[in-house]
Tab-separated table of C-alpha atoms and ligand atoms in Angstrom:
chain	number	residue	atom	x	y	z
V	78	UNK	CA	0.035	-0.025	-0.025
V	79	UNK	CA	1.312	3.518	-0.776
V	80	UNK	CA	0.180	7.032	0.007
V	81	UNK	CA	-1.666	8.796	-2.808
V	82	UNK	CA	0.428	11.847	-2.824
V	83	UNK	CA	3.524	9.674	-2.968
V	84	UNK	CA	2.317	7.725	-5.884
V	85	UNK	CA	1.374	10.922	-7.823
V	86	UNK	CA	4.785	12.359	-7.148
V	87	UNK	CA	6.385	9.180	-8.428
V	88	UNK	CA	4.330	9.540	-11.648
V	89	UNK	CA	5.816	12.923	-12.226
V	90	UNK	CA	2.967	15.075	-11.081
V	91	UNK	CA	5.362	17.430	-9.207
V	92	UNK	CA	6.545	17.739	-5.605
V	93	UNK	CA	4.645	16.350	-2.685
V	94	UNK	CA	3.400	19.811	-1.886
V	95	UNK	CA	2.202	20.532	-5.489
V	96	UNK	CA	0.538	16.915	-5.605
V	97	UNK	CA	-1.274	17.723	-2.423
V	98	UNK	CA	-2.914	20.812	-3.976
V	99	UNK	CA	-3.942	18.658	-7.049
V	100	UNK	CA	-5.642	16.200	-4.789
V	101	UNK	CA	-7.352	18.991	-2.574
V	102	UNK	CA	-8.599	20.513	-5.697
V	103	UNK	CA	-10.666	17.378	-6.306
V	104	UNK	CA	-8.911	16.371	-9.529
V	105	UNK	CA	-8.169	12.835	-8.317
V	106	UNK	CA	-10.361	9.690	-8.217
V	107	UNK	CA	-9.609	6.282	-6.997
V	108	UNK	CA	-11.978	3.483	-8.337
V	109	UNK	CA	-14.246	6.380	-9.388
V	110	UNK	CA	-14.508	7.867	-5.918
V	111	UNK	CA	-13.298	11.317	-5.281
V	112	UNK	CA	-10.364	11.362	-2.795
V	113	UNK	CA	-9.153	14.508	-1.182
V	114	UNK	CA	-6.954	13.127	1.457
V	115	UNK	CA	-3.229	13.126	0.261
V	116	UNK	CA	-2.587	10.327	2.958
V	117	UNK	CA	-5.198	8.040	1.358
V	118	UNK	CA	-3.610	4.424	1.140
V	119	UNK	CA	-3.973	2.568	-2.108
V	120	UNK	CA	-2.630	-0.324	-4.104
V	121	UNK	CA	-0.807	0.922	-7.028
V	122	UNK	CA	-1.199	-2.240	-8.962
V	123	UNK	CA	-4.954	-2.924	-8.309
V	124	UNK	CA	-6.562	0.482	-7.819
V	125	UNK	CA	-7.819	2.520	-10.744
V	126	UNK	CA	-6.548	6.063	-10.389
V	127	UNK	CA	-7.504	9.018	-12.547
V	128	UNK	CA	-6.265	12.646	-12.540
V	129	UNK	CA	-8.562	14.996	-14.375
V	130	UNK	CA	-10.221	11.875	-15.675
V	131	UNK	CA	-7.158	10.506	-17.312
V	132	UNK	CA	-6.048	7.001	-16.137
V	133	UNK	CA	-2.653	7.046	-14.566
V	134	UNK	CA	-1.620	3.789	-16.168
V	135	UNK	CA	-2.244	4.962	-19.590
V	136	UNK	CA	1.101	6.648	-19.706
V	137	UNK	CA	3.407	5.009	-22.225
V	138	UNK	CA	6.094	3.311	-20.193
V	139	UNK	CA	9.531	2.734	-21.548
V	140	UNK	CA	12.183	0.623	-19.755
V	141	UNK	CA	15.810	0.350	-21.254
V	142	UNK	CA	18.541	-2.016	-20.335
V	143	UNK	CA	21.795	-0.282	-20.720
V	144	UNK	CA	25.265	-1.913	-20.547
V	145	UNK	CA	26.817	1.039	-18.625
V	146	UNK	CA	30.493	1.676	-19.469
V	147	UNK	CA	32.954	3.016	-16.977
V	148	UNK	CA	33.421	6.813	-16.943
V	149	UNK	CA	29.774	7.603	-17.052
V	150	UNK	CA	27.835	8.859	-13.965
V	151	UNK	CA	24.365	7.921	-12.838
V	152	UNK	CA	23.253	11.495	-12.438
V	153	UNK	CA	21.375	13.834	-14.814
V	154	UNK	CA	24.104	16.449	-14.642
V	155	UNK	CA	27.712	16.365	-13.527
V	156	UNK	CA	30.718	18.648	-13.834
V	157	UNK	CA	33.362	15.880	-14.197
V	158	UNK	CA	31.714	13.005	-16.064
V	159	UNK	CA	29.126	12.559	-18.769
V	160	UNK	CA	25.753	11.265	-17.659
V	161	UNK	CA	24.591	7.823	-18.642
V	162	UNK	CA	21.485	9.470	-20.179
V	163	UNK	CA	23.730	10.892	-23.025
V	164	UNK	CA	24.045	7.363	-24.173
V	165	UNK	CA	20.254	7.224	-24.867
V	166	UNK	CA	19.650	8.564	-28.381
V	167	UNK	CA	15.803	9.075	-27.818
V	168	UNK	CA	15.893	12.581	-26.260
V	169	UNK	CA	13.060	12.505	-23.921
V	170	UNK	CA	12.988	14.570	-20.724
V	171	UNK	CA	11.124	12.090	-18.551
V	172	UNK	CA	13.844	9.427	-18.234
V	173	UNK	CA	14.843	8.328	-14.822
V	174	UNK	CA	18.082	6.436	-13.794
V	175	UNK	CA	16.938	3.440	-11.823
V	176	UNK	CA	19.322	3.023	-8.836
V	177	UNK	CA	22.986	3.964	-9.022
V	178	UNK	CA	26.183	2.424	-10.212
V	179	UNK	CA	29.546	4.026	-9.423
V	180	UNK	CA	31.474	5.803	-12.225
V	181	UNK	CA	33.914	2.983	-12.469
V	182	UNK	CA	31.249	0.268	-12.290
V	183	UNK	CA	30.005	-1.387	-15.578
V	184	UNK	CA	27.040	-3.350	-16.516
V	185	UNK	CA	23.252	-3.746	-16.092
V	186	UNK	CA	21.520	-0.406	-15.579
V	187	UNK	CA	17.802	0.285	-16.032
V	188	UNK	CA	16.561	3.484	-17.296
V	189	UNK	CA	12.765	4.220	-17.390
V	190	UNK	CA	10.220	6.899	-17.567
V	191	UNK	CA	8.117	5.145	-14.823
V	192	UNK	CA	8.691	6.511	-11.312
V	193	UNK	CA	6.699	3.806	-9.771
V	194	UNK	CA	8.825	1.031	-11.558
V	195	UNK	CA	11.935	2.737	-10.452
V	196	UNK	CA	10.846	2.933	-6.824
V	197	UNK	CA	9.712	-0.724	-6.842
V	198	UNK	CA	13.160	-1.881	-8.173
V	199	UNK	CA	15.298	0.135	-5.838
V	200	UNK	CA	13.245	0.592	-2.731
V	201	UNK	CA	10.131	-1.686	-3.032
V	202	UNK	CA	8.706	-3.702	-0.267
V	203	UNK	CA	9.697	-6.815	-2.365
V	204	UNK	CA	13.567	-6.648	-2.092
V	205	UNK	CA	15.141	-7.324	-5.510
V	206	UNK	CA	18.332	-8.998	-5.665
V	207	UNK	CA	21.228	-7.636	-7.620
V	208	UNK	CA	24.196	-9.565	-8.695
V	209	UNK	CA	27.733	-8.318	-9.250
V	210	UNK	CA	30.686	-9.846	-10.894
V	211	UNK	CA	33.497	-8.824	-8.577
V	212	UNK	CA	37.211	-8.949	-9.422
V	213	UNK	CA	39.557	-8.609	-6.471
V	214	UNK	CA	43.141	-7.387	-5.943
V	215	UNK	CA	44.117	-10.212	-3.558
V	216	UNK	CA	42.957	-13.730	-3.332
V	217	UNK	CA	39.510	-13.832	-1.557
V	218	UNK	CA	39.636	-15.169	1.966
V	219	UNK	CA	36.803	-17.649	2.183
V	220	UNK	CA	36.632	-17.451	5.890
V	221	UNK	CA	34.648	-14.256	5.435
V	222	UNK	CA	31.785	-16.045	3.612
V	223	UNK	CA	29.741	-16.899	6.812
V	224	UNK	CA	29.823	-13.194	7.902
V	225	UNK	CA	28.755	-12.019	4.472
V	226	UNK	CA	25.825	-14.655	4.364
V	227	UNK	CA	24.775	-13.666	7.787
V	228	UNK	CA	24.853	-9.956	6.984
V	229	UNK	CA	27.721	-7.647	8.178
V	230	UNK	CA	27.517	-4.209	9.788
V	231	UNK	CA	29.142	-1.439	7.809
V	232	UNK	CA	29.498	1.833	9.723
V	233	UNK	CA	26.777	0.496	12.258
V	234	UNK	CA	24.363	-0.151	9.455
V	235	UNK	CA	23.390	-3.760	9.400
V	236	UNK	CA	23.273	-5.287	5.974
V	237	UNK	CA	20.966	-8.161	4.784
V	238	UNK	CA	22.386	-11.450	4.063
V	239	UNK	CA	24.397	-11.598	0.916
V	240	UNK	CA	25.015	-14.627	-1.426
V	241	UNK	CA	28.592	-15.439	-2.343
V	242	UNK	CA	29.568	-17.600	-5.241
V	243	UNK	CA	33.251	-18.038	-5.546
V	244	UNK	CA	34.265	-18.275	-9.148
V	245	UNK	CA	38.038	-18.454	-8.606
V	246	UNK	CA	40.589	-17.039	-5.995
V	247	UNK	CA	40.176	-13.495	-7.413
V	248	UNK	CA	36.498	-13.611	-8.719
V	249	UNK	CA	33.157	-13.645	-6.924
V	250	UNK	CA	29.463	-13.368	-8.008
V	251	UNK	CA	27.922	-11.430	-5.076
V	252	UNK	CA	24.188	-10.987	-4.718
V	253	UNK	CA	22.836	-8.315	-2.431
V	254	UNK	CA	19.243	-7.057	-2.020
V	255	UNK	CA	19.894	-3.480	-0.974
V	256	UNK	CA	21.933	-0.624	-2.478
V	257	UNK	CA	23.997	1.259	0.002
V	258	UNK	CA	26.536	3.630	-1.272
V	259	UNK	CA	29.662	1.803	-2.640
V	260	UNK	CA	28.221	-1.319	-0.883
V	261	UNK	CA	30.113	-4.074	-2.786
V	262	UNK	CA	33.393	-2.155	-2.510
V	263	UNK	CA	32.870	-1.578	1.340
V	264	UNK	CA	31.868	-5.181	1.891
V	265	UNK	CA	35.209	-6.296	0.134
V	266	UNK	CA	37.129	-3.870	2.271
V	267	UNK	CA	35.454	-5.612	5.346
V	268	UNK	CA	36.995	-8.744	3.922
V	269	UNK	CA	40.448	-7.061	3.825
V	270	UNK	CA	40.454	-6.971	0.017
V	271	UNK	CA	39.916	-4.398	-2.759
V	272	UNK	CA	37.667	-4.375	-5.763
V	273	UNK	CA	39.518	-3.909	-8.997
V	274	UNK	CA	36.656	-4.405	-11.399
V	275	UNK	CA	32.952	-4.340	-10.700
V	276	UNK	CA	30.118	-5.228	-13.121
V	277	UNK	CA	26.399	-5.774	-12.308
V	278	UNK	CA	25.090	-8.787	-14.253
V	279	UNK	CA	21.636	-9.450	-12.885
V	280	UNK	CA	18.682	-7.632	-11.322
V	281	UNK	CA	16.031	-10.048	-10.047
V	282	UNK	CA	16.036	-12.777	-12.606
V	283	UNK	CA	16.945	-10.403	-15.391
V	284	UNK	CA	20.390	-10.913	-16.828
V	285	UNK	CA	22.458	-8.398	-18.678
V	286	UNK	CA	22.206	-9.005	-22.391
V	287	UNK	CA	25.802	-9.852	-23.083
V	288	UNK	CA	25.247	-9.026	-26.780
V	289	UNK	CA	25.116	-5.271	-25.735
V	290	UNK	CA	28.514	-3.864	-25.901
V	291	UNK	CA	29.511	-1.262	-23.123
V	292	UNK	CA	27.374	1.883	-23.994
V	293	UNK	CA	24.641	-0.034	-25.932
V	294	UNK	CA	21.142	-0.357	-24.778
V	295	UNK	CA	17.786	-1.673	-25.884
V	296	UNK	CA	14.132	-1.747	-24.717
V	297	UNK	CA	13.149	-4.407	-22.257
V	298	UNK	CA	10.447	-6.842	-23.498
V	299	UNK	CA	7.482	-7.272	-21.084
V	300	UNK	CA	8.621	-10.753	-19.901
V	301	UNK	CA	11.959	-9.278	-18.950
V	302	UNK	CA	10.213	-6.679	-16.898
V	303	UNK	CA	8.292	-9.506	-15.183
V	304	UNK	CA	11.684	-11.381	-14.624
V	305	UNK	CA	12.893	-8.398	-12.440
V	306	UNK	CA	10.113	-8.945	-9.928
V	307	UNK	CA	10.276	-12.820	-9.931
V	308	UNK	CA	11.751	-14.337	-6.633
J	521	URA	N1	28.506	-1.524	-5.124
J	521	URA	C1	29.549	-0.657	-5.315
J	521	URA	O1	30.478	-0.519	-4.452
J	521	URA	N2	29.505	0.079	-6.375
J	521	URA	C2	28.470	0.042	-7.209
J	521	URA	O2	28.601	0.710	-8.312
J	521	URA	C3	27.452	-0.842	-6.962
J	521	URA	C4	27.457	-1.631	-5.908
């Protein structure tokens, strides 16, 4: 369940304050009933919401899968690095970067015009697992696996359990279901090691399409969108 004002803000109707004014101006209906309470709780998947008699779900949604190259930043504007949005040829003003990868991280990045989708992938109730291919500076010390799988604390923040798949002495596939800043690099520092190469390879059950060279992207098909949310 989500608050009505939050849902409308995620759909690009403006700031929470602006959205509250829209709701109080009696422009919003939920399942055909007028709703004037911004805190009204609804189910974004099931409830039928209209603003000025236009159904919210009728917006055209686009979701791209980008193979992010190093040297691009997950921000709309930056003074030092080009934005990942510069790699998208369709110049539309409504695109959102879904989650964040560091400038020197490569791999699967989702770009969408759907704020609700972005919210569900990054901060939804259903935690979505993200898998990273990690290359390390020193041989991985397997003695740390139980800690990682139990969930370590980083700067007093308790992390959820991770899944560790050791590929070889210097390579792991690490799955985490949250996205704290520099999380994988900090987890490897906890293991007294250092990440020298990081690439995201999977979000939920959606794998990076390896036929996309770094910097290339394509639209997601609907079964691929579903795969993101499959447990
Ligand atoms: N963890 C990191 O340290 N960096 C990323 O870009 C993603 C996860």
